[in-house]
PDB file of C-alpha atoms in Angstrom:
ATOM      1  CA  MET M   1    -122.376  42.348-126.526  1.00  0.00           C
ATOM      2  CA  ASN M   2    -124.162  38.832-126.964  1.00  0.00           C
ATOM      3  CA  LEU M   3    -127.141  39.729-129.144  1.00  0.00           C
ATOM      4  CA  PHE M   4    -129.351  37.581-127.032  1.00  0.00           C
ATOM      5  CA  ASP M   5    -128.811  40.029-123.826  1.00  0.00           C
ATOM      6  CA  ALA M   6    -130.174  42.991-125.906  1.00  0.00           C
ATOM      7  CA  ARG M   7    -133.949  43.427-125.062  1.00  0.00           C
ATOM      8  CA  ILE M   8    -136.514  45.629-127.066  1.00  0.00           C
ATOM      9  CA  GLY M   9    -139.454  47.574-125.450  1.00  0.00           C
ATOM     10  CA  HIS M  10    -142.508  49.244-127.180  1.00  0.00           C
ATOM     11  CA  GLY M  11    -144.430  52.027-125.437  1.00  0.00           C
ATOM     12  CA  PHE M  12    -147.565  54.026-126.350  1.00  0.00           C
ATOM     13  CA  ASP M  13    -149.375  56.767-124.629  1.00  0.00           C
ATOM     14  CA  ALA M  14    -152.481  59.046-125.712  1.00  0.00           C
ATOM     15  CA  HIS M  15    -153.662  62.370-124.066  1.00  0.00           C
ATOM     16  CA  GLN M  16    -156.692  64.644-124.762  1.00  0.00           C
ATOM     17  CA  LEU M  17    -156.093  68.101-126.009  1.00  0.00           C
ATOM     18  CA  ALA M  18    -158.019  71.204-124.387  1.00  0.00           C
ATOM     19  CA  ALA M  19    -157.792  74.872-125.103  1.00  0.00           C
ATOM     20  CA  GLY M  20    -154.898  76.298-123.257  1.00  0.00           C
ATOM     21  CA  THR M  21    -151.634  77.984-123.657  1.00  0.00           C
ATOM     22  CA  GLY M  22    -149.009  75.588-124.328  1.00  0.00           C
ATOM     23  CA  VAL M  23    -147.696  71.835-124.018  1.00  0.00           C
ATOM     24  CA  THR M  24    -144.654  69.924-123.050  1.00  0.00           C
ATOM     25  CA  LEU M  25    -143.533  67.183-125.628  1.00  0.00           C
ATOM     26  CA  GLY M  26    -140.349  65.438-125.331  1.00  0.00           C
ATOM     27  CA  GLY M  27    -139.475  67.457-122.307  1.00  0.00           C
ATOM     28  CA  VAL M  28    -139.491  70.928-124.407  1.00  0.00           C
ATOM     29  CA  GLN M  29    -142.324  73.611-123.768  1.00  0.00           C
ATOM     30  CA  ILE M  30    -144.394  74.660-126.799  1.00  0.00           C
ATOM     31  CA  ALA M  31    -146.457  77.889-127.091  1.00  0.00           C
ATOM     32  CA  CYS M  32    -149.608  76.980-128.938  1.00  0.00           C
ATOM     33  CA  ASP M  33    -153.462  76.994-127.994  1.00  0.00           C
ATOM     34  CA  TYR M  34    -153.792  73.766-126.388  1.00  0.00           C
ATOM     35  CA  ARG M  35    -152.828  71.927-123.164  1.00  0.00           C
ATOM     36  CA  LEU M  36    -152.699  68.181-122.563  1.00  0.00           C
ATOM     37  CA  VAL M  37    -155.152  66.932-120.134  1.00  0.00           C
ATOM     38  CA  ALA M  38    -153.488  64.717-117.859  1.00  0.00           C
ATOM     39  CA  HIS M  39    -152.624  63.967-114.161  1.00  0.00           C
ATOM     40  CA  SER M  40    -148.867  64.780-114.853  1.00  0.00           C
ATOM     41  CA  ASP M  41    -147.788  67.338-117.487  1.00  0.00           C
ATOM     42  CA  GLY M  42    -148.892  64.893-120.062  1.00  0.00           C
ATOM     43  CA  ASP M  43    -145.845  64.636-121.954  1.00  0.00           C
ATOM     44  CA  VAL M  44    -147.057  61.631-124.216  1.00  0.00           C
ATOM     45  CA  LEU M  45    -143.516  61.149-125.906  1.00  0.00           C
ATOM     46  CA  ILE M  46    -142.080  60.702-122.441  1.00  0.00           C
ATOM     47  CA  HIS M  47    -144.735  58.669-121.087  1.00  0.00           C
ATOM     48  CA  ALA M  48    -144.362  56.273-124.232  1.00  0.00           C
ATOM     49  CA  LEU M  49    -140.566  56.245-123.707  1.00  0.00           C
ATOM     50  CA  CYS M  50    -141.007  55.297-119.911  1.00  0.00           C
ATOM     51  CA  ASP M  51    -143.369  52.472-121.014  1.00  0.00           C
ATOM     52  CA  ALA M  52    -140.839  51.122-123.611  1.00  0.00           C
ATOM     53  CA  LEU M  53    -137.812  51.074-121.110  1.00  0.00           C
ATOM     54  CA  LEU M  54    -140.147  49.351-118.315  1.00  0.00           C
ATOM     55  CA  GLY M  55    -141.493  46.932-120.908  1.00  0.00           C
ATOM     56  CA  ALA M  56    -137.749  46.272-122.139  1.00  0.00           C
ATOM     57  CA  LEU M  57    -136.812  45.441-118.387  1.00  0.00           C
ATOM     58  CA  GLY M  58    -140.083  43.445-117.852  1.00  0.00           C
ATOM     59  CA  ARG M  59    -140.677  45.878-115.024  1.00  0.00           C
ATOM     60  CA  GLY M  60    -144.738  46.975-115.668  1.00  0.00           C
ATOM     61  CA  ASP M  61    -145.627  50.104-117.207  1.00  0.00           C
ATOM     62  CA  ILE M  62    -145.600  53.842-116.038  1.00  0.00           C
ATOM     63  CA  GLY M  63    -148.989  53.574-114.685  1.00  0.00           C
ATOM     64  CA  GLN M  64    -147.652  50.989-112.269  1.00  0.00           C
ATOM     65  CA  TRP M  65    -144.521  53.058-111.141  1.00  0.00           C
ATOM     66  CA  PHE M  66    -146.644  56.576-111.249  1.00  0.00           C
ATOM     67  CA  PRO M  67    -150.257  55.992-110.726  1.00  0.00           C
ATOM     68  CA  ASP M  68    -152.701  58.689-111.233  1.00  0.00           C
ATOM     69  CA  THR M  69    -154.276  58.245-108.300  1.00  0.00           C
ATOM     70  CA  ASP M  70    -151.155  59.375-106.306  1.00  0.00           C
ATOM     71  CA  ALA M  71    -151.284  63.129-105.441  1.00  0.00           C
ATOM     72  CA  ARG M  72    -147.378  62.745-105.512  1.00  0.00           C
ATOM     73  CA  PHE M  73    -147.483  62.668-109.264  1.00  0.00           C
ATOM     74  CA  ALA M  74    -150.035  65.404-109.755  1.00  0.00           C
ATOM     75  CA  GLY M  75    -148.636  67.898-112.232  1.00  0.00           C
ATOM     76  CA  ALA M  76    -145.309  65.682-112.351  1.00  0.00           C
ATOM     77  CA  ASP M  77    -142.681  66.834-114.705  1.00  0.00           C
ATOM     78  CA  SER M  78    -142.376  63.837-116.959  1.00  0.00           C
ATOM     79  CA  ARG M  79    -138.580  64.499-117.012  1.00  0.00           C
ATOM     80  CA  ASP M  80    -138.426  63.519-113.347  1.00  0.00           C
ATOM     81  CA  LEU M  81    -140.330  60.501-114.014  1.00  0.00           C
ATOM     82  CA  LEU M  82    -137.971  59.693-116.950  1.00  0.00           C
ATOM     83  CA  ARG M  83    -134.924  59.915-114.820  1.00  0.00           C
ATOM     84  CA  THR M  84    -136.288  57.575-112.240  1.00  0.00           C
ATOM     85  CA  VAL M  85    -137.016  55.068-114.803  1.00  0.00           C
ATOM     86  CA  VAL M  86    -133.248  55.716-116.217  1.00  0.00           C
ATOM     87  CA  ASP M  87    -132.018  54.997-112.582  1.00  0.00           C
ATOM     88  CA  ALA M  88    -133.721  51.645-112.431  1.00  0.00           C
ATOM     89  CA  LEU M  89    -132.454  50.854-115.788  1.00  0.00           C
ATOM     90  CA  HIS M  90    -128.956  51.511-114.968  1.00  0.00           C
ATOM     91  CA  ALA M  91    -129.364  49.568-111.512  1.00  0.00           C
ATOM     92  CA  ALA M  92    -130.712  46.623-113.511  1.00  0.00           C
ATOM     93  CA  GLY M  93    -127.458  46.397-115.524  1.00  0.00           C
ATOM     94  CA  TYR M  94    -128.751  47.882-118.432  1.00  0.00           C
ATOM     95  CA  ALA M  95    -128.056  51.185-120.621  1.00  0.00           C
ATOM     96  CA  LEU M  96    -130.198  52.664-123.621  1.00  0.00           C
ATOM     97  CA  VAL M  97    -128.388  51.461-127.120  1.00  0.00           C
ATOM     98  CA  ASN M  98    -131.093  53.506-129.109  1.00  0.00           C
ATOM     99  CA  ALA M  99    -134.577  54.986-128.826  1.00  0.00           C
ATOM    100  CA  ASP M 100    -136.886  56.008-131.581  1.00  0.00           C
ATOM    101  CA  LEU M 101    -140.097  58.222-130.970  1.00  0.00           C
ATOM    102  CA  THR M 102    -143.005  58.997-133.038  1.00  0.00           C
ATOM    103  CA  LEU M 103    -145.603  61.666-131.939  1.00  0.00           C
ATOM    104  CA  ILE M 104    -148.983  61.456-133.890  1.00  0.00           C
ATOM    105  CA  ALA M 105    -150.729  64.885-133.697  1.00  0.00           C
ATOM    106  CA  GLU M 106    -152.463  67.474-135.973  1.00  0.00           C
ATOM    107  CA  ALA M 107    -151.553  70.158-133.358  1.00  0.00           C
ATOM    108  CA  PRO M 108    -149.223  71.237-132.403  1.00  0.00           C
ATOM    109  CA  ARG M 109    -146.426  71.392-135.092  1.00  0.00           C
ATOM    110  CA  VAL M 110    -143.486  70.102-133.797  1.00  0.00           C
ATOM    111  CA  ALA M 111    -141.037  70.257-136.870  1.00  0.00           C
ATOM    112  CA  ALA M 112    -139.141  73.031-135.322  1.00  0.00           C
ATOM    113  CA  TYR M 113    -138.970  71.525-131.640  1.00  0.00           C
ATOM    114  CA  THR M 114    -137.613  67.884-132.738  1.00  0.00           C
ATOM    115  CA  GLY M 115    -133.950  68.834-132.332  1.00  0.00           C
ATOM    116  CA  ALA M 116    -134.418  70.055-128.919  1.00  0.00           C
ATOM    117  CA  MET M 117    -136.622  67.139-127.995  1.00  0.00           C
ATOM    118  CA  ARG M 118    -133.741  64.742-128.874  1.00  0.00           C
ATOM    119  CA  GLU M 119    -131.312  67.044-126.948  1.00  0.00           C
ATOM    120  CA  CYS M 120    -133.667  66.765-123.987  1.00  0.00           C
ATOM    121  CA  LEU M 121    -134.160  63.097-123.939  1.00  0.00           C
ATOM    122  CA  ALA M 122    -130.654  62.302-124.594  1.00  0.00           C
ATOM    123  CA  ALA M 123    -129.560  64.295-121.402  1.00  0.00           C
ATOM    124  CA  ASP M 124    -132.017  62.417-119.212  1.00  0.00           C
ATOM    125  CA  LEU M 125    -131.358  59.227-120.939  1.00  0.00           C
ATOM    126  CA  ARG M 126    -127.469  59.762-120.380  1.00  0.00           C
ATOM    127  CA  VAL M 127    -126.786  59.027-124.116  1.00  0.00           C
ATOM    128  CA  THR M 128    -125.524  60.853-127.038  1.00  0.00           C
ATOM    129  CA  VAL M 129    -128.184  62.810-129.368  1.00  0.00           C
ATOM    130  CA  ASP M 130    -127.523  60.233-132.343  1.00  0.00           C
ATOM    131  CA  ARG M 131    -129.174  57.472-130.272  1.00  0.00           C
ATOM    132  CA  ILE M 132    -132.457  59.309-130.110  1.00  0.00           C
ATOM    133  CA  GLY M 133    -134.970  59.680-133.045  1.00  0.00           C
ATOM    134  CA  VAL M 134    -138.054  61.832-132.774  1.00  0.00           C
ATOM    135  CA  LYS M 135    -140.296  62.530-135.550  1.00  0.00           C
ATOM    136  CA  ALA M 136    -143.988  63.633-135.907  1.00  0.00           C
ATOM    137  CA  THR M 137    -146.838  62.728-138.156  1.00  0.00           C
ATOM    138  CA  THR M 138    -150.344  63.616-138.493  1.00  0.00           C
ATOM    139  CA  ASN M 139    -153.350  61.358-138.639  1.00  0.00           C
ATOM    140  CA  GLU M 140    -154.670  62.759-142.001  1.00  0.00           C
ATOM    141  CA  GLY M 141    -157.508  64.273-140.105  1.00  0.00           C
ATOM    142  CA  MET M 142    -159.109  61.012-139.253  1.00  0.00           C
ATOM    143  CA  GLY M 143    -160.374  60.174-135.489  1.00  0.00           C
ATOM    144  CA  HIS M 144    -159.858  62.068-132.358  1.00  0.00           C
ATOM    145  CA  ILE M 145    -156.432  63.171-133.328  1.00  0.00           C
ATOM    146  CA  GLY M 146    -157.566  64.375-136.490  1.00  0.00           C
ATOM    147  CA  ARG M 147    -160.194  66.503-134.953  1.00  0.00           C
ATOM    148  CA  LYS M 148    -157.163  67.890-132.823  1.00  0.00           C
ATOM    149  CA  ALA M 149    -158.888  66.398-129.677  1.00  0.00           C
ATOM    150  CA  GLY M 150    -155.995  64.656-128.843  1.00  0.00           C
ATOM    151  CA  VAL M 151    -152.275  63.190-129.438  1.00  0.00           C
ATOM    152  CA  ALA M 152    -150.659  60.153-129.355  1.00  0.00           C
ATOM    153  CA  ALA M 153    -146.933  58.575-129.103  1.00  0.00           C
ATOM    154  CA  HIS M 154    -145.010  55.546-129.921  1.00  0.00           C
ATOM    155  CA  ALA M 155    -141.713  54.540-128.618  1.00  0.00           C
ATOM    156  CA  VAL M 156    -139.272  51.704-129.292  1.00  0.00           C
ATOM    157  CA  VAL M 157    -136.061  51.242-127.315  1.00  0.00           C
ATOM    158  CA  LEU M 158    -133.101  48.791-127.459  1.00  0.00           C
ATOM    159  CA  ILE M 159    -131.331  48.009-124.451  1.00  0.00           C
ATOM    160  CA  ALA M 160    -128.362  45.945-123.806  1.00  0.00           C
ATOM    161  CA  PRO M 161    -126.069  45.322-120.551  1.00  0.00           C
ATOM    162  CA  ARG M 162    -124.062  48.245-119.446  1.00  0.00           C
ATOM    163  CA  GLU M 163    -120.917  46.630-120.221  1.00  0.00           C
ATOM    164  CA  GLY M 164    -121.789  46.036-123.863  1.00  0.00           C
ATOM    165  CA  VAL M 165    -122.952  49.746-124.647  1.00  0.00           C
TER     166      VAL M 165
END
């Protein structure tokens, strides 16, 4: 692989938390006293990942591909959105080298779920699990995230031409 053919992408997403019975993060359902307020299922990890992949491709962002003004995406499973983005990645001749994701949240606690998230994301990205990093941190009680009013996520990806991966 020519190093200059590789591309880096970064994505960010945030959603409000409200009273509920569970959230979906990294494609994994987590029972808790919250829900994510969003047009789709609100999976901030996958949304940030989609933005990172689209950014690396120079193809806009998740809001352009799956607008929240379009009723087709109401309640959408974010894994379906990710698989669509991965299809576009492969059609453009690229594949994922690796992805690193960070969840920023006071609640829910996700340490027990990060392994399942990595497996779920690896399957949808069509890579081995060792190419996916998922970690979580708190906001140390500061701001809306610290007050358990929201969650956020960052994702960084490296993609390369498929023949070089």
